[in-house]
Amino acid sequence: MEGAIEELPSGPSTSGGPAGGAVAGRHPALRVAVAGTGFIGAVHAHAARRAGAHLVGVAASSAPSAREAAQALGAERGFDDAGSLVTAPDVDVVHICTPNDLHVPLAQAALDAGKHVICEKPLAVDADDAADLVRAAGAAGVVATVPFVYRFYPLVREARARVTAGAVGPLRLVHGCYLQDWLATEDDDNWRVDPERGGPSRAFADIGSHWCDLVEFVTGDRLAAVCADAVTAIPERVSAGGSHAFETHGRAGADGVRRAVTTEDIVVVLFRTRDGVAGSVVVSQVSPGRKNRLQFEIAGADATLSFDQERPETLWVGGREASEVVARDAAHLAAEAARYSLLPPGHPQGYQDCFDAFVADTYRAIRSGEGAAAVDGLPTFADGARAADITAAVLRSTRTGRWEDVS
Ligand SMILES: NC(=O)c1ccc[n+]([C@@H]2O[C@H](COP(=O)([O-])OP(=O)(O)OC[C@H]3O[C@@H](n4cnc5c(N)ncnc54)[C@H](O)[C@@H]3O)[C@@H](O)[C@H]2O)c1
């Protein structure tokens, strides 16, 4: 591989050492490029640089906006289009951060060109396409990951370690929610609302998929069947011509074009897991005041664990006799959680830190030469395809009104 030799921060390691600060050694800098420079493209670009990669370039919806974004994000150049970025000979790793409809063609082109790929969720808006990408990534022999980044909170790893160690006892109930409000009025618009760009499921594929991935990750169990109800609370929206995610300014107002909405704002899901555990999740993008409330609660025979991603520095551990709030402190966490604790207790870590850890782990897997399995808990294309299978079952259930098996 070409590229400058530079010292990399160690990042989360398979050896269980600290995740930041120390220098791992000398590695060729990975040459990476980011397609899509909106909300999450900028987060990826930051994480890539933090992990010591060389940011070759970015692509946006037009060549001029790519050049502008390249300057803002510190990339070497703006590509004319995403197609040329994913096949560029001087790029080792492609980050796909575009609207959903472009994930499959761009990921496939990148795999065909032999690139390692980080592709945003939903990996594909169709479950068969997602399965095809899993096969293509396997055949290409590259590392292919999906940013289910909530896995990278230290206290999520702590919850997983406690469930795995049996500290919670046999599981009985799993429930929670993922609530946002940035699409709560009819003036709120985004490409996600359009099924041609976002896919047939909006709220569930967009954020419900994160919740399901996280809960399956922590429990080690899998959703087996779902019974879902979907609501389109806002039947018409006023198009603002494609606002970026989470923007609540620049709305179209009275001059905007009204269009009918066919994707769901709210989904309520009952589920059963393969181990027979009962559960439910409420997903909404129209809950005023809720910005990014991903919360889960897992009740076993001996303890209950509750985690809220808006307060990610603590884990509530409920007990019949006494309950406690566990704060992030590497000295008192399981080793697999402590290695994601980058700062001393009382110095808060957050969402970008999760992204940094995810990207650093992906690069570590690439450099290991042993694939994604070399790094515990790295979400791969298989996990992206799993989310697509759950989304497909949820959509089927909303149509049939019956319980549907998750394949
Ligand atoms: N993992 C996470 O936590 C997380 C969080 C937010 C978004 N996402 C995912 O990231 C993706 C992007 O979401 P976002 O919130 O950043 O959206 P966004 O609207 O803020 O940004 C999308 C970007 O894609 C660019 N784009 C549009 N067409 C393009 C094209 N043909 N070629 C190149 N770029 C093009 C736009 O210019 C824009 O910069 C979505 O798939 C979303 O589901 C994941």
Coordinates of C-alpha atoms and ligand atoms in Angstrom, one line a residue:
M1 CA 0.0 0.0 0.0
E2 CA 1.2 3.5 -0.8
G3 CA 1.0 6.4 1.6
A4 CA 3.0 8.2 4.2
I5 CA 4.2 6.4 7.3
E6 CA 2.9 8.1 10.3
E7 CA 2.3 7.4 14.0
L8 CA -1.3 6.5 14.8
P9 CA -3.1 6.8 18.0
S10 CA -3.7 3.3 19.4
G11 CA -7.6 3.5 19.3
P12 CA -9.6 0.7 20.9
S13 CA -7.5 -2.5 20.6
T14 CA -8.2 -6.2 20.7
S15 CA -5.5 -6.5 23.3
G16 CA -7.7 -4.7 25.8
G17 CA -5.3 -1.7 26.3
P18 CA -6.5 1.8 26.7
A19 CA -8.4 3.2 23.7
G20 CA -6.7 6.5 23.4
G21 CA -3.5 8.4 24.1
A22 CA -0.8 5.8 23.7
V23 CA 0.9 5.3 20.4
A24 CA 0.5 1.9 18.8
G25 CA 3.5 2.0 16.5
R26 CA 4.2 3.0 12.9
H27 CA 1.7 2.1 10.2
P28 CA 1.1 3.3 6.7
A29 CA -1.7 5.9 7.0
L30 CA -4.9 4.5 5.4
R31 CA -6.1 6.7 2.6
V32 CA -9.8 7.3 3.0
A33 CA -12.5 9.2 1.1
V34 CA -16.0 10.2 2.3
A35 CA -19.0 10.3 -0.1
G36 CA -21.7 12.6 1.3
T37 CA -20.8 15.6 3.4
G38 CA -23.9 16.4 5.3
F39 CA -24.4 15.8 9.1
I40 CA -22.9 12.4 9.3
G41 CA -20.3 12.8 6.5
A42 CA -18.6 15.5 8.7
V43 CA -18.7 13.2 11.7
H44 CA -17.0 10.5 9.6
A45 CA -14.4 12.9 8.3
H46 CA -13.5 14.0 11.8
A47 CA -13.3 10.4 13.1
A48 CA -11.1 9.4 10.1
R49 CA -8.6 12.1 10.9
R50 CA -8.7 11.4 14.6
A51 CA -7.8 7.8 13.8
G52 CA -4.8 8.9 11.8
A53 CA -6.1 8.4 8.3
H54 CA -5.2 10.5 5.4
L55 CA -8.4 12.2 4.1
V56 CA -7.9 12.0 0.3
G57 CA -11.2 13.5 -0.7
V58 CA -14.9 14.0 -0.4
A59 CA -17.9 13.9 -2.8
A60 CA -21.1 15.8 -2.4
S61 CA -24.2 16.4 -4.5
S62 CA -22.2 18.5 -7.0
A63 CA -18.6 19.1 -7.9
P64 CA -18.5 22.7 -6.5
S65 CA -20.1 21.7 -3.2
A66 CA -17.6 18.8 -3.0
R67 CA -14.7 21.3 -3.4
E68 CA -16.2 23.6 -0.7
A69 CA -16.7 20.6 1.7
A70 CA -13.2 19.4 1.0
Q71 CA -11.9 22.7 2.2
A72 CA -14.2 22.8 5.3
L73 CA -13.3 19.2 6.3
G74 CA -9.6 19.4 5.6
A75 CA -9.7 16.9 2.7
E76 CA -7.1 17.0 -0.1
R77 CA -9.6 17.3 -2.9
G78 CA -13.3 17.3 -3.9
F79 CA -14.3 14.6 -6.3
D80 CA -16.6 15.4 -9.2
D81 CA -19.0 12.7 -8.1
A82 CA -19.3 9.8 -5.7
G83 CA -18.8 7.2 -8.5
S84 CA -15.3 8.4 -9.2
L85 CA -14.5 8.6 -5.4
V86 CA -15.4 4.9 -4.7
T87 CA -13.2 3.6 -7.5
A88 CA -10.3 6.1 -7.1
P89 CA -6.9 4.3 -7.2
D90 CA -5.4 6.3 -4.4
V91 CA -8.2 5.4 -1.9
D92 CA -8.0 2.4 0.5
V93 CA -11.2 2.9 2.5
V94 CA -14.5 4.4 1.3
H95 CA -17.0 5.9 3.7
I96 CA -20.5 6.1 2.2
C97 CA -22.6 8.8 3.9
T98 CA -25.0 9.7 1.2
P99 CA -28.8 9.4 1.2
N100 CA -30.0 5.8 1.5
D101 CA -30.8 5.1 -2.2
L102 CA -27.1 5.4 -3.1
H103 CA -25.8 3.0 -0.5
V104 CA -26.1 -0.2 -2.6
P105 CA -24.7 1.1 -5.9
L106 CA -21.8 2.9 -4.2
A107 CA -21.0 0.1 -1.9
Q108 CA -21.1 -2.5 -4.7
A109 CA -18.9 -0.3 -6.9
A110 CA -16.4 0.2 -4.0
L111 CA -16.3 -3.6 -3.3
D112 CA -15.8 -4.3 -7.0
A113 CA -12.8 -1.9 -6.9
G114 CA -11.4 -3.8 -3.9
K115 CA -11.9 -1.1 -1.3
H116 CA -12.7 -1.5 2.3
V117 CA -16.1 0.0 3.0
I118 CA -17.8 1.8 5.8
C119 CA -21.4 2.2 4.6
E120 CA -24.0 4.1 6.6
K121 CA -27.3 2.5 7.8
P122 CA -29.6 1.4 6.4
L123 CA -27.0 -0.7 4.4
A124 CA -29.8 -1.2 1.9
V125 CA -33.5 -0.4 1.9
D126 CA -34.2 -3.8 0.5
A127 CA -33.2 -7.0 2.5
D128 CA -32.2 -9.0 -0.6
D129 CA -29.9 -6.1 -1.7
A130 CA -28.3 -6.1 1.8
A131 CA -27.7 -9.8 1.6
D132 CA -26.1 -9.4 -1.8
L133 CA -23.7 -6.8 -0.3
V134 CA -22.8 -9.2 2.5
R135 CA -21.9 -11.8 -0.1
A136 CA -20.0 -9.3 -2.2
A137 CA -17.9 -8.1 0.8
G138 CA -17.1 -11.7 1.7
A139 CA -16.0 -12.5 -1.9
A140 CA -13.9 -9.3 -2.0
G141 CA -12.1 -10.3 1.2
V142 CA -12.3 -6.7 2.6
V143 CA -13.5 -5.2 5.9
A144 CA -17.0 -3.9 5.4
T145 CA -18.7 -2.2 8.4
V146 CA -21.9 -0.3 9.3
P147 CA -21.9 2.5 11.9
F148 CA -24.1 1.1 14.6
V149 CA -22.1 3.4 16.8
Y150 CA -24.2 3.3 20.0
R151 CA -22.4 0.0 20.6
F152 CA -19.3 2.1 21.4
Y153 CA -20.5 3.8 24.6
P154 CA -18.5 2.4 27.4
L155 CA -21.6 1.8 29.5
V156 CA -23.3 -0.1 26.7
R157 CA -20.2 -2.4 26.7
E158 CA -20.6 -2.6 30.5
A159 CA -24.3 -3.7 30.1
R160 CA -23.3 -6.3 27.6
A161 CA -20.5 -7.6 29.8
R162 CA -22.9 -7.9 32.8
V163 CA -25.5 -9.8 30.7
T164 CA -22.8 -12.1 29.2
A165 CA -21.4 -12.8 32.7
G166 CA -24.9 -13.7 34.0
A167 CA -25.0 -10.8 36.5
V168 CA -28.5 -9.9 35.3
G169 CA -29.8 -13.5 35.5
P170 CA -32.0 -15.1 32.8
L171 CA -33.7 -12.3 30.8
R172 CA -37.4 -11.7 31.1
L173 CA -38.3 -8.4 29.5
V174 CA -36.6 -6.0 27.0
H175 CA -38.2 -2.7 26.1
G176 CA -37.4 0.9 25.2
C177 CA -37.8 3.6 22.7
Y178 CA -36.0 5.7 20.1
L179 CA -37.6 9.2 19.9
Q180 CA -36.7 12.3 18.0
D181 CA -38.6 15.5 17.1
W182 CA -36.8 17.0 14.1
L183 CA -39.7 15.9 11.8
A184 CA -42.5 16.9 14.2
T185 CA -44.2 19.6 12.1
E186 CA -45.5 19.6 8.5
D187 CA -42.8 22.2 7.6
D188 CA -40.0 19.8 8.5
D189 CA -38.8 18.1 5.4
N190 CA -35.8 15.9 4.4
W191 CA -34.9 13.4 1.7
R192 CA -35.7 10.6 4.2
V193 CA -39.4 11.4 3.9
D194 CA -39.3 10.5 0.2
P195 CA -39.4 6.7 -0.3
E196 CA -37.5 7.0 -3.5
R197 CA -34.5 8.3 -1.6
G198 CA -35.1 7.0 1.9
G199 CA -36.7 3.7 1.3
P200 CA -40.2 2.3 2.1
S201 CA -39.6 2.5 5.9
R202 CA -38.5 5.9 7.3
A203 CA -38.6 6.1 11.1
F204 CA -38.0 2.4 11.7
A205 CA -35.2 1.9 9.1
D206 CA -33.6 5.2 10.2
I207 CA -33.5 4.9 13.9
G208 CA -35.5 1.8 15.0
S209 CA -32.7 -0.2 13.3
H210 CA -30.2 1.3 15.7
W211 CA -32.3 0.3 18.7
C212 CA -32.7 -3.3 17.5
D213 CA -29.0 -3.6 16.7
L214 CA -28.1 -2.3 20.2
V215 CA -30.5 -4.5 22.1
E216 CA -29.4 -7.6 20.1
F217 CA -25.8 -6.6 20.7
V218 CA -26.2 -6.2 24.5
T219 CA -28.4 -9.3 25.1
G220 CA -26.8 -11.6 22.6
D221 CA -30.4 -12.7 21.8
R222 CA -32.3 -12.0 18.5
L223 CA -35.7 -10.8 17.7
A224 CA -37.6 -13.8 16.3
A225 CA -41.0 -12.3 15.5
V226 CA -42.6 -8.8 15.5
C227 CA -46.1 -7.4 15.6
A228 CA -46.0 -3.7 14.5
D229 CA -48.3 -0.7 14.0
A230 CA -47.1 2.3 12.0
V231 CA -48.6 5.8 12.0
T232 CA -48.0 8.6 9.5
A233 CA -49.0 11.4 11.9
I234 CA -48.3 14.1 9.3
P235 CA -50.0 13.1 6.1
E236 CA -48.7 16.0 4.1
R237 CA -45.4 17.9 4.4
V238 CA -44.3 21.2 2.8
S239 CA -41.1 20.5 0.8
A240 CA -38.2 22.8 1.5
G241 CA -36.2 21.3 -1.3
G242 CA -34.1 18.8 0.7
S243 CA -33.1 20.2 4.1
H244 CA -30.2 18.4 5.9
A245 CA -30.9 16.1 8.8
F246 CA -31.8 17.7 12.1
E247 CA -32.1 21.2 10.6
T248 CA -35.1 23.1 11.9
H249 CA -34.4 26.3 10.1
G250 CA -34.8 27.1 6.4
R251 CA -38.3 25.7 6.2
A252 CA -40.3 26.2 3.0
G253 CA -43.3 27.9 4.7
A254 CA -46.2 29.1 2.6
D255 CA -44.3 29.0 -0.7
G256 CA -43.3 25.4 -0.3
V257 CA -44.7 22.5 -2.3
R258 CA -47.1 20.3 -0.4
R259 CA -46.7 16.6 -0.9
A260 CA -48.3 13.5 0.5
V261 CA -46.3 11.4 2.9
T262 CA -46.2 7.7 2.5
T263 CA -43.5 6.8 5.0
E264 CA -44.1 6.3 8.7
D265 CA -43.5 8.9 11.5
I266 CA -44.1 6.4 14.4
V267 CA -43.8 2.7 14.8
V268 CA -44.8 0.7 17.8
V269 CA -43.5 -2.9 17.9
L270 CA -44.1 -5.9 20.1
F271 CA -41.6 -8.6 19.8
R272 CA -40.5 -12.1 21.0
T273 CA -36.9 -13.1 21.0
R274 CA -35.5 -16.5 20.0
D275 CA -34.9 -17.2 23.7
G276 CA -38.6 -16.4 24.3
V277 CA -38.1 -13.0 25.9
A278 CA -41.0 -10.5 25.5
G279 CA -40.3 -7.0 24.4
S280 CA -41.4 -3.8 22.8
V281 CA -40.0 -0.6 21.3
V282 CA -41.6 2.7 20.4
V283 CA -39.9 4.6 17.5
S284 CA -40.9 8.2 16.6
Q285 CA -39.5 11.1 14.7
V286 CA -42.4 13.4 15.8
S287 CA -42.1 13.5 19.6
P288 CA -41.7 17.2 20.7
G289 CA -38.7 17.7 23.0
R290 CA -37.2 14.4 22.3
K291 CA -34.0 15.0 20.3
N292 CA -32.2 11.6 20.2
R293 CA -33.7 9.6 23.0
L294 CA -32.5 6.0 22.4
Q295 CA -33.3 4.2 25.6
F296 CA -33.4 0.5 26.5
E297 CA -34.2 -1.4 29.7
I298 CA -33.4 -5.1 30.1
A299 CA -34.9 -6.9 33.1
G300 CA -33.4 -10.3 34.1
A301 CA -34.4 -12.4 37.1
D302 CA -31.7 -10.8 39.3
A303 CA -31.2 -7.2 38.0
T304 CA -32.5 -4.6 35.6
L305 CA -30.2 -2.5 33.3
S306 CA -31.4 0.8 31.9
F307 CA -29.4 3.0 29.5
D308 CA -30.3 6.3 27.8
Q309 CA -28.0 7.6 25.0
E310 CA -28.7 11.2 25.9
R311 CA -27.2 10.5 29.4
P312 CA -24.6 8.0 28.2
E313 CA -22.2 8.4 31.1
T314 CA -24.3 6.3 33.5
L315 CA -26.0 2.9 33.6
W316 CA -28.9 2.3 36.0
V317 CA -28.7 -1.1 37.6
G318 CA -31.9 -2.0 39.4
G319 CA -32.0 -4.6 42.2
R320 CA -34.8 -5.9 44.4
E321 CA -33.0 -4.8 47.5
A322 CA -31.1 -1.8 46.2
S323 CA -30.4 0.0 43.0
E324 CA -27.4 2.0 41.8
V325 CA -26.3 4.3 39.1
V326 CA -23.0 3.2 37.7
A327 CA -20.9 6.0 36.3
R328 CA -18.2 5.7 33.7
D329 CA -14.9 5.1 35.5
A330 CA -12.4 2.7 33.8
A331 CA -11.2 1.6 37.2
H332 CA -14.6 0.0 38.0
L333 CA -15.8 -1.2 34.6
A334 CA -15.4 -4.6 32.9
A335 CA -12.2 -4.6 30.8
E336 CA -14.2 -4.7 27.5
A337 CA -16.0 -1.5 28.6
A338 CA -12.9 0.2 30.2
R339 CA -11.0 0.2 26.9
Y340 CA -13.6 2.6 25.4
S341 CA -13.3 4.9 28.4
L342 CA -10.9 7.5 27.0
L343 CA -11.1 10.3 29.6
P344 CA -11.0 10.4 33.4
P345 CA -14.4 10.1 35.1
G346 CA -16.3 13.3 35.3
H347 CA -15.0 14.4 31.8
P348 CA -17.9 13.5 29.6
Q349 CA -17.7 11.4 26.5
G350 CA -20.3 11.4 23.8
Y351 CA -21.6 10.6 20.4
Q352 CA -18.5 11.7 18.4
D353 CA -16.4 9.6 20.7
C354 CA -18.4 6.6 19.7
F355 CA -17.9 7.4 16.1
D356 CA -14.2 7.9 16.6
A357 CA -14.0 4.5 18.4
F358 CA -16.0 2.8 15.6
V359 CA -13.8 4.2 12.8
A360 CA -10.6 3.4 14.8
D361 CA -11.8 -0.2 15.3
T362 CA -12.7 -0.5 11.6
Y363 CA -9.2 0.7 10.6
R364 CA -7.6 -1.6 13.2
A365 CA -9.4 -4.6 11.6
I366 CA -8.2 -3.5 8.2
R367 CA -4.6 -3.2 9.4
S368 CA -4.8 -6.5 11.2
G369 CA -5.2 -8.3 7.9
E370 CA -7.6 -10.7 9.7
G371 CA -10.9 -9.0 8.9
A372 CA -13.7 -7.6 11.0
A373 CA -13.7 -10.6 13.3
A374 CA -10.3 -9.4 14.7
V375 CA -12.1 -6.7 16.7
D376 CA -14.8 -7.6 19.2
G377 CA -18.1 -6.0 18.6
L378 CA -17.4 -4.4 15.3
P379 CA -20.7 -4.0 13.4
T380 CA -20.4 -5.4 9.9
F381 CA -22.4 -5.6 6.7
A382 CA -23.9 -8.8 8.2
D383 CA -25.3 -6.6 11.0
G384 CA -26.6 -4.1 8.4
A385 CA -28.3 -7.0 6.6
R386 CA -29.8 -8.1 9.9
A387 CA -31.3 -4.7 10.4
A388 CA -32.8 -4.9 6.9
D389 CA -34.4 -8.2 7.7
I390 CA -35.9 -6.8 10.9
T391 CA -37.2 -3.8 9.0
A392 CA -38.7 -6.0 6.4
A393 CA -40.6 -8.0 9.0
V394 CA -41.8 -4.8 10.7
L395 CA -43.1 -3.5 7.4
R396 CA -44.8 -6.8 6.6
S397 CA -46.5 -6.8 10.0
T398 CA -47.7 -3.2 9.6
R399 CA -49.4 -4.4 6.3
T400 CA -50.8 -7.7 7.4
G401 CA -51.7 -6.7 11.0
R402 CA -50.3 -10.0 12.2
W403 CA -47.1 -11.3 13.9
E404 CA -44.4 -11.8 11.3
D405 CA -41.2 -13.9 11.7
V406 CA -37.9 -12.2 11.3
S407 CA -35.8 -14.2 8.8
Ligands
LIG1 N1 -24.9 6.0 12.1 C1 -25.6 7.0 12.5 O1 -25.6 7.3 13.7 C2 -26.2 7.9 11.5 C3 -26.6 9.2 11.9 C4 -27.1 10.1 10.9 C5 -27.3 9.6 9.6 N2 -26.9 8.4 9.2 C6 -27.0 7.9 7.8 O2 -26.1 8.7 7.0 C7 -26.7 8.9 5.7 C8 -26.6 10.4 5.5 O3 -27.5 11.1 6.5 P1 -27.2 12.6 6.9 O4 -28.0 12.8 8.1 O5 -25.8 12.9 6.9 O6 -28.0 13.3 5.7 P2 -27.7 14.8 5.2 O7 -28.9 15.2 4.4 O8 -27.3 15.7 6.3 O9 -26.4 14.6 4.2 C9 -26.5 13.9 3.0 C10 -25.4 14.3 2.1 O10 -25.3 13.6 0.9 C11 -25.0 14.4 -0.1 N3 -25.4 13.8 -1.4 C12 -26.6 13.8 -2.0 N4 -26.6 13.2 -3.2 C13 -25.3 12.8 -3.4 C14 -24.6 12.2 -4.4 N5 -25.2 11.8 -5.5 N6 -23.3 12.0 -4.3 C15 -22.6 12.4 -3.2 N7 -23.2 13.0 -2.1 C16 -24.5 13.2 -2.3 C17 -25.7 15.7 0.2 O11 -25.1 16.8 -0.5 C18 -25.5 15.8 1.7 O12 -24.3 16.4 2.0 C19 -28.0 8.3 5.8 O13 -28.0 7.1 5.1 C20 -28.4 8.1 7.2 O14 -29.2 7.1 7.5 C21 -26.3 7.5 10.2

